[in-house]
Short mmCIF file of C-alpha atoms in Angstrom, two decimals:
data_model
loop_
_atom_site.label_atom_id
_atom_site.label_comp_id
_atom_site.label_asym_id
_atom_site.label_seq_id
_atom_site.Cartn_x
_atom_site.Cartn_y
_atom_site.Cartn_z
CA UNK A 93 14.40 21.97 -17.28
CA UNK A 94 12.91 18.60 -18.62
CA UNK A 95 13.46 15.55 -16.32
CA UNK A 96 14.32 12.14 -17.69
CA UNK A 97 11.82 9.39 -18.18
CA UNK A 98 10.03 7.67 -15.11
CA UNK A 99 7.49 5.02 -14.01
CA UNK A 100 4.98 4.59 -11.18
CA UNK A 101 5.42 1.49 -9.20
CA UNK A 102 4.31 -0.31 -6.20
CA UNK A 103 6.44 -1.24 -3.22
CA UNK A 104 6.20 -4.81 -2.69
CA UNK A 105 8.52 -5.07 0.39
CA UNK A 106 12.51 -5.31 0.61
CA UNK A 107 14.68 -8.46 0.31
CA UNK A 108 18.18 -9.64 -0.35
CA UNK A 109 19.69 -10.12 -3.77
CA UNK A 110 23.26 -11.95 -4.54
CA UNK A 111 25.36 -10.05 -7.51
CA UNK A 112 27.98 -11.84 -9.55
CA UNK A 113 30.47 -11.31 -6.99
CA UNK A 114 28.39 -13.25 -4.28
CA UNK A 115 27.88 -9.90 -2.44
CA UNK A 116 24.72 -9.85 -0.58
CA UNK A 117 22.43 -6.53 -1.20
CA UNK A 118 19.71 -5.37 0.36
CA UNK A 119 16.99 -4.16 -2.15
CA UNK A 120 13.53 -2.85 -2.23
CA UNK A 121 11.36 -4.80 -4.84
CA UNK A 122 9.12 -2.54 -6.71
CA UNK A 123 6.30 -3.58 -9.02
CA UNK A 124 6.48 -1.35 -12.43
CA UNK A 125 4.31 -3.58 -14.77
CA UNK A 126 1.55 -1.84 -16.34
CA UNK A 127 2.22 1.69 -17.05
CA UNK A 128 -0.17 2.95 -19.77
CA UNK A 129 0.44 6.15 -21.54
CA UNK A 130 -3.05 8.21 -21.02
CA UNK A 131 -1.84 11.32 -22.60
CA UNK A 132 0.84 13.64 -23.97
CA UNK A 133 1.71 17.13 -23.13
CA UNK A 134 3.23 19.24 -25.82
CA UNK A 135 5.01 22.77 -25.63
CA UNK A 136 2.37 24.14 -28.43
CA UNK A 137 -0.52 23.30 -26.42
CA UNK A 138 0.58 23.00 -22.76
CA UNK A 139 3.56 25.18 -22.35
CA UNK A 140 5.77 21.95 -21.72
CA UNK A 141 6.37 18.40 -22.79
CA UNK A 142 5.49 15.51 -20.83
CA UNK A 143 4.16 11.94 -20.52
CA UNK A 144 0.94 11.35 -18.61
CA UNK A 145 0.93 7.77 -17.11
CA UNK A 146 -1.43 5.65 -15.65
CA UNK A 147 -0.65 2.75 -13.12
CA UNK A 148 -2.57 -0.37 -11.29
CA UNK A 149 -6.01 -1.61 -12.22
CA UNK A 150 -9.24 0.03 -10.60
CA UNK A 151 -13.05 -0.84 -10.64
CA UNK A 152 -14.81 1.34 -12.73
CA UNK A 153 -17.18 1.78 -10.29
CA UNK A 154 -14.66 3.82 -8.35
CA UNK A 155 -13.99 6.16 -10.82
CA UNK A 156 -15.95 9.29 -11.98
CA UNK A 157 -17.02 9.47 -15.46
CA UNK A 158 -14.79 12.04 -16.85
CA UNK A 159 -11.83 9.83 -15.73
CA UNK A 160 -13.64 6.34 -17.26
CA UNK A 161 -13.95 8.55 -20.46
CA UNK A 162 -10.25 9.03 -20.35
CA UNK A 163 -9.77 5.28 -20.35
CA UNK A 164 -12.26 4.40 -22.89
CA UNK A 165 -11.13 6.80 -25.20
CA UNK A 166 -7.54 4.89 -25.37
CA UNK A 167 -9.33 1.32 -25.02
CA UNK A 168 -7.66 0.54 -21.81
CA UNK A 169 -8.57 -0.65 -18.26
CA UNK A 170 -9.26 2.02 -15.66
CA UNK A 171 -6.02 2.76 -13.28
CA UNK A 172 -5.79 3.84 -10.04
CA UNK A 173 -3.00 6.44 -10.12
CA UNK A 174 -2.25 8.91 -12.79
CA UNK A 175 1.20 10.93 -12.81
CA UNK A 176 2.98 13.24 -15.08
CA UNK A 177 6.70 12.91 -15.96
CA UNK A 178 8.33 15.53 -17.96
CA UNK A 179 10.47 14.35 -20.92
CA UNK A 180 11.77 16.00 -23.88
CA UNK A 181 9.42 16.11 -27.11
CA UNK A 182 11.18 13.48 -28.76
CA UNK A 183 11.08 11.05 -25.97
CA UNK A 184 7.44 11.53 -25.68
CA UNK A 185 6.98 10.21 -29.40
CA UNK A 186 8.51 7.25 -28.95
CA UNK A 187 5.47 6.27 -26.68
CA UNK A 188 2.43 6.49 -28.29
CA UNK A 189 -1.25 6.88 -26.37
CA UNK A 190 -2.38 3.56 -25.01
CA UNK A 191 1.04 1.98 -25.25
CA UNK A 192 2.80 0.57 -22.18
CA UNK A 193 5.94 1.81 -21.19
CA UNK A 194 8.72 -1.38 -20.95
CA UNK A 195 10.48 -1.74 -17.91
CA UNK A 196 13.59 -1.48 -20.05
CA UNK A 197 13.67 2.38 -20.03
CA UNK A 198 15.95 1.32 -16.83
CA UNK A 199 18.73 -1.02 -16.76
CA UNK A 200 21.11 -2.58 -13.99
CA UNK A 201 23.44 -0.10 -12.09
CA UNK A 202 21.44 3.12 -13.27
CA UNK A 203 21.11 5.96 -10.73
CA UNK A 204 17.54 6.84 -10.03
CA UNK A 205 15.56 9.38 -8.00
CA UNK A 206 12.55 7.85 -5.84
CA UNK A 207 9.66 9.62 -4.60
CA UNK A 208 7.04 8.31 -2.11
CA UNK A 209 4.92 9.00 0.91
CA UNK A 210 6.86 8.21 4.06
CA UNK A 211 5.05 6.19 6.70
CA UNK A 212 2.55 8.28 8.90
CA UNK A 213 3.64 8.45 12.93
CA UNK A 214 0.85 10.63 14.17
CA UNK A 215 1.30 13.18 16.51
CA UNK A 216 4.60 12.96 18.10
CA UNK A 217 6.57 15.06 20.64
CA UNK A 218 9.82 16.77 20.18
CA UNK A 219 11.84 14.03 21.29
CA UNK A 220 10.60 11.30 18.73
CA UNK A 221 9.92 14.15 16.06
CA UNK A 222 13.16 16.07 16.14
CA UNK A 223 15.46 13.92 18.38
CA UNK A 224 15.78 16.25 21.43
CA UNK A 225 17.43 15.17 24.64
CA UNK A 226 14.77 16.02 27.13
CA UNK A 227 14.90 17.39 30.66
CA UNK A 228 16.77 16.21 33.40
CA UNK A 229 15.00 14.05 36.38
CA UNK A 230 16.48 15.14 38.90
CA UNK A 231 16.90 18.53 41.36
CA UNK A 232 12.97 19.15 41.81
CA UNK A 233 11.70 18.51 37.93
CA UNK A 234 7.99 17.70 37.76
CA UNK A 235 6.43 15.61 34.98
CA UNK A 236 8.45 17.91 32.12
CA UNK A 237 10.95 15.26 31.35
CA UNK A 238 9.49 15.23 27.77
CA UNK A 239 8.45 18.69 27.15
CA UNK A 240 9.40 20.88 24.36
CA UNK A 241 10.95 23.99 26.61
CA UNK A 242 10.40 27.62 25.77
CA UNK A 243 9.63 28.73 22.21
CA UNK A 244 9.56 32.23 22.78
CA UNK A 245 11.89 35.06 21.43
CA UNK A 246 11.68 37.70 23.82
CA UNK A 247 10.76 41.34 23.00
CA UNK A 248 12.33 40.97 19.69
CA UNK A 249 10.92 39.74 17.49
CA UNK A 250 8.36 38.78 20.13
CA UNK A 251 6.92 35.50 18.07
CA UNK A 252 7.63 32.33 17.28
CA UNK A 253 9.81 32.07 14.20
CA UNK A 254 8.48 29.64 11.38
CA UNK A 255 10.15 26.21 11.05
CA UNK A 256 10.35 26.03 15.01
CA UNK A 257 11.12 22.36 16.02
CA UNK A 258 8.14 21.74 18.05
CA UNK A 259 5.14 18.77 18.56
CA UNK A 260 3.41 17.95 15.60
CA UNK A 261 2.40 15.63 12.82
CA UNK A 262 5.06 13.08 11.80
CA UNK A 263 5.61 11.24 8.66
CA UNK A 264 2.93 10.93 5.78
CA UNK A 265 4.73 13.39 3.62
CA UNK A 266 6.09 13.11 0.21
CA UNK A 267 9.90 12.31 0.30
CA UNK A 268 12.16 12.05 -2.20
CA UNK A 269 15.54 9.98 -2.05
CA UNK A 270 18.11 10.71 -4.92
CA UNK A 271 20.84 8.83 -6.39
CA UNK A 272 19.48 5.31 -5.74
CA UNK A 273 21.10 2.38 -7.72
CA UNK A 274 19.21 -0.15 -9.55
CA UNK A 275 20.24 -3.81 -8.68
CA UNK A 276 18.30 -5.42 -11.14
CA UNK A 277 15.24 -5.15 -13.81
CA UNK A 278 13.34 -8.20 -14.08
CA UNK A 279 11.14 -7.37 -17.37
CA UNK A 280 9.20 -10.73 -17.27
CA UNK A 281 8.30 -10.65 -13.70
CA UNK A 282 7.62 -6.77 -14.10
CA UNK A 283 9.83 -5.83 -11.18
CA UNK A 284 12.52 -3.44 -10.45
CA UNK A 285 15.08 -3.84 -7.58
CA UNK A 286 16.33 -0.95 -6.05
CA UNK A 287 19.29 -1.05 -3.65
CA UNK A 288 18.56 0.16 -0.10
CA UNK A 289 15.31 1.32 1.42
CA UNK A 290 12.64 3.68 -0.18
CA UNK A 291 10.08 5.80 1.51
CA UNK A 292 6.55 4.33 2.39
CA UNK A 293 5.12 1.27 3.42
CA UNK A 294 4.33 -2.10 1.53
CA UNK A 295 1.76 -1.74 -1.08
CA UNK A 296 2.65 2.17 -1.26
CA UNK A 297 2.84 3.83 -4.69
CA UNK A 298 6.58 5.14 -5.65
CA UNK A 299 7.55 7.05 -8.56
CA UNK A 300 11.10 6.24 -10.21
CA UNK A 301 12.69 8.59 -12.67
CA UNK A 302 16.08 9.00 -14.13
CA UNK A 303 18.13 10.64 -11.36
CA UNK A 304 18.27 14.62 -12.18
CA UNK A 305 21.82 15.38 -10.89
CA UNK A 306 23.13 12.78 -12.90
CA UNK A 307 21.89 13.92 -15.96
CA UNK A 308 23.33 17.78 -15.09
CA UNK A 309 26.56 16.07 -14.57
CA UNK A 310 26.46 14.31 -17.68
CA UNK A 311 25.23 17.54 -19.67
CA UNK A 312 28.33 19.11 -18.09
CA UNK A 313 30.75 16.48 -18.56
CA UNK A 314 31.35 15.77 -14.99
CA UNK A 315 31.93 12.11 -13.45
CA UNK A 316 29.25 10.94 -10.82
#
C-alpha cells in the first residue's frame, strides 16, 4: 500500500492558537520550509514508487563525498536529513528532482500522522517506566520498595518471557502519533501548526504525512 504525501519538519515548540470562534487551542509549531526533492523511486527500477526528500541545511564539511555529489548533481545546498515518502507514481511526477515541495500539500483541518523520536529518559526502574505501584513500606520490608519483584515462571517454561516489564532504557524511540489535526498552515512563514503535542523535544526532526487510516476509510467509503 502506498502512503500519502509527507514532509520533513523541525519541532520549534508549543504555543496557543485561537480559531475563528475564539477557542484557544494548544498547537505544536513545525518548521516545514525547505523540503527539496533529492530523487525519485520508480516501480520499474526500485520495485516501489517514492519521493526522496532532503531537509535542513548542513555544512558541506559534515557530509561524505557521495552525499555531496547527490546535492551537486541537482544544484541544491547540502541538507542534514534525507527521508523517503512512498507515494503513487502520478504524485511523484508532480515534483521534479531539485524542486521544493510546498507546504500546501497540507491544509487546515486535515488529519495527519506524525513520527518523531521521543525524549530520552535514560535507564529507569519499573515504577517510572511501567507505572508499577511498588512494594509496601511496613511489616519488615527492607530497601525493596521500588524493586521489580520476581520475574521467573517456575518450572514451565522455566525462563523469562519476551516483553516482560522490567527496568531498562526509557524513551529515545521512534514514536508515531496517528490522526492529529492540522490547525493552520502558514506558507509565508514556512510553518505548520498541529493540534496537540507531537513526539520529541525542541529542534527535533518530525515526519508529517497524510493519515493512513483516513486514506483507508476514504477508499472504502467510510466516514472518519
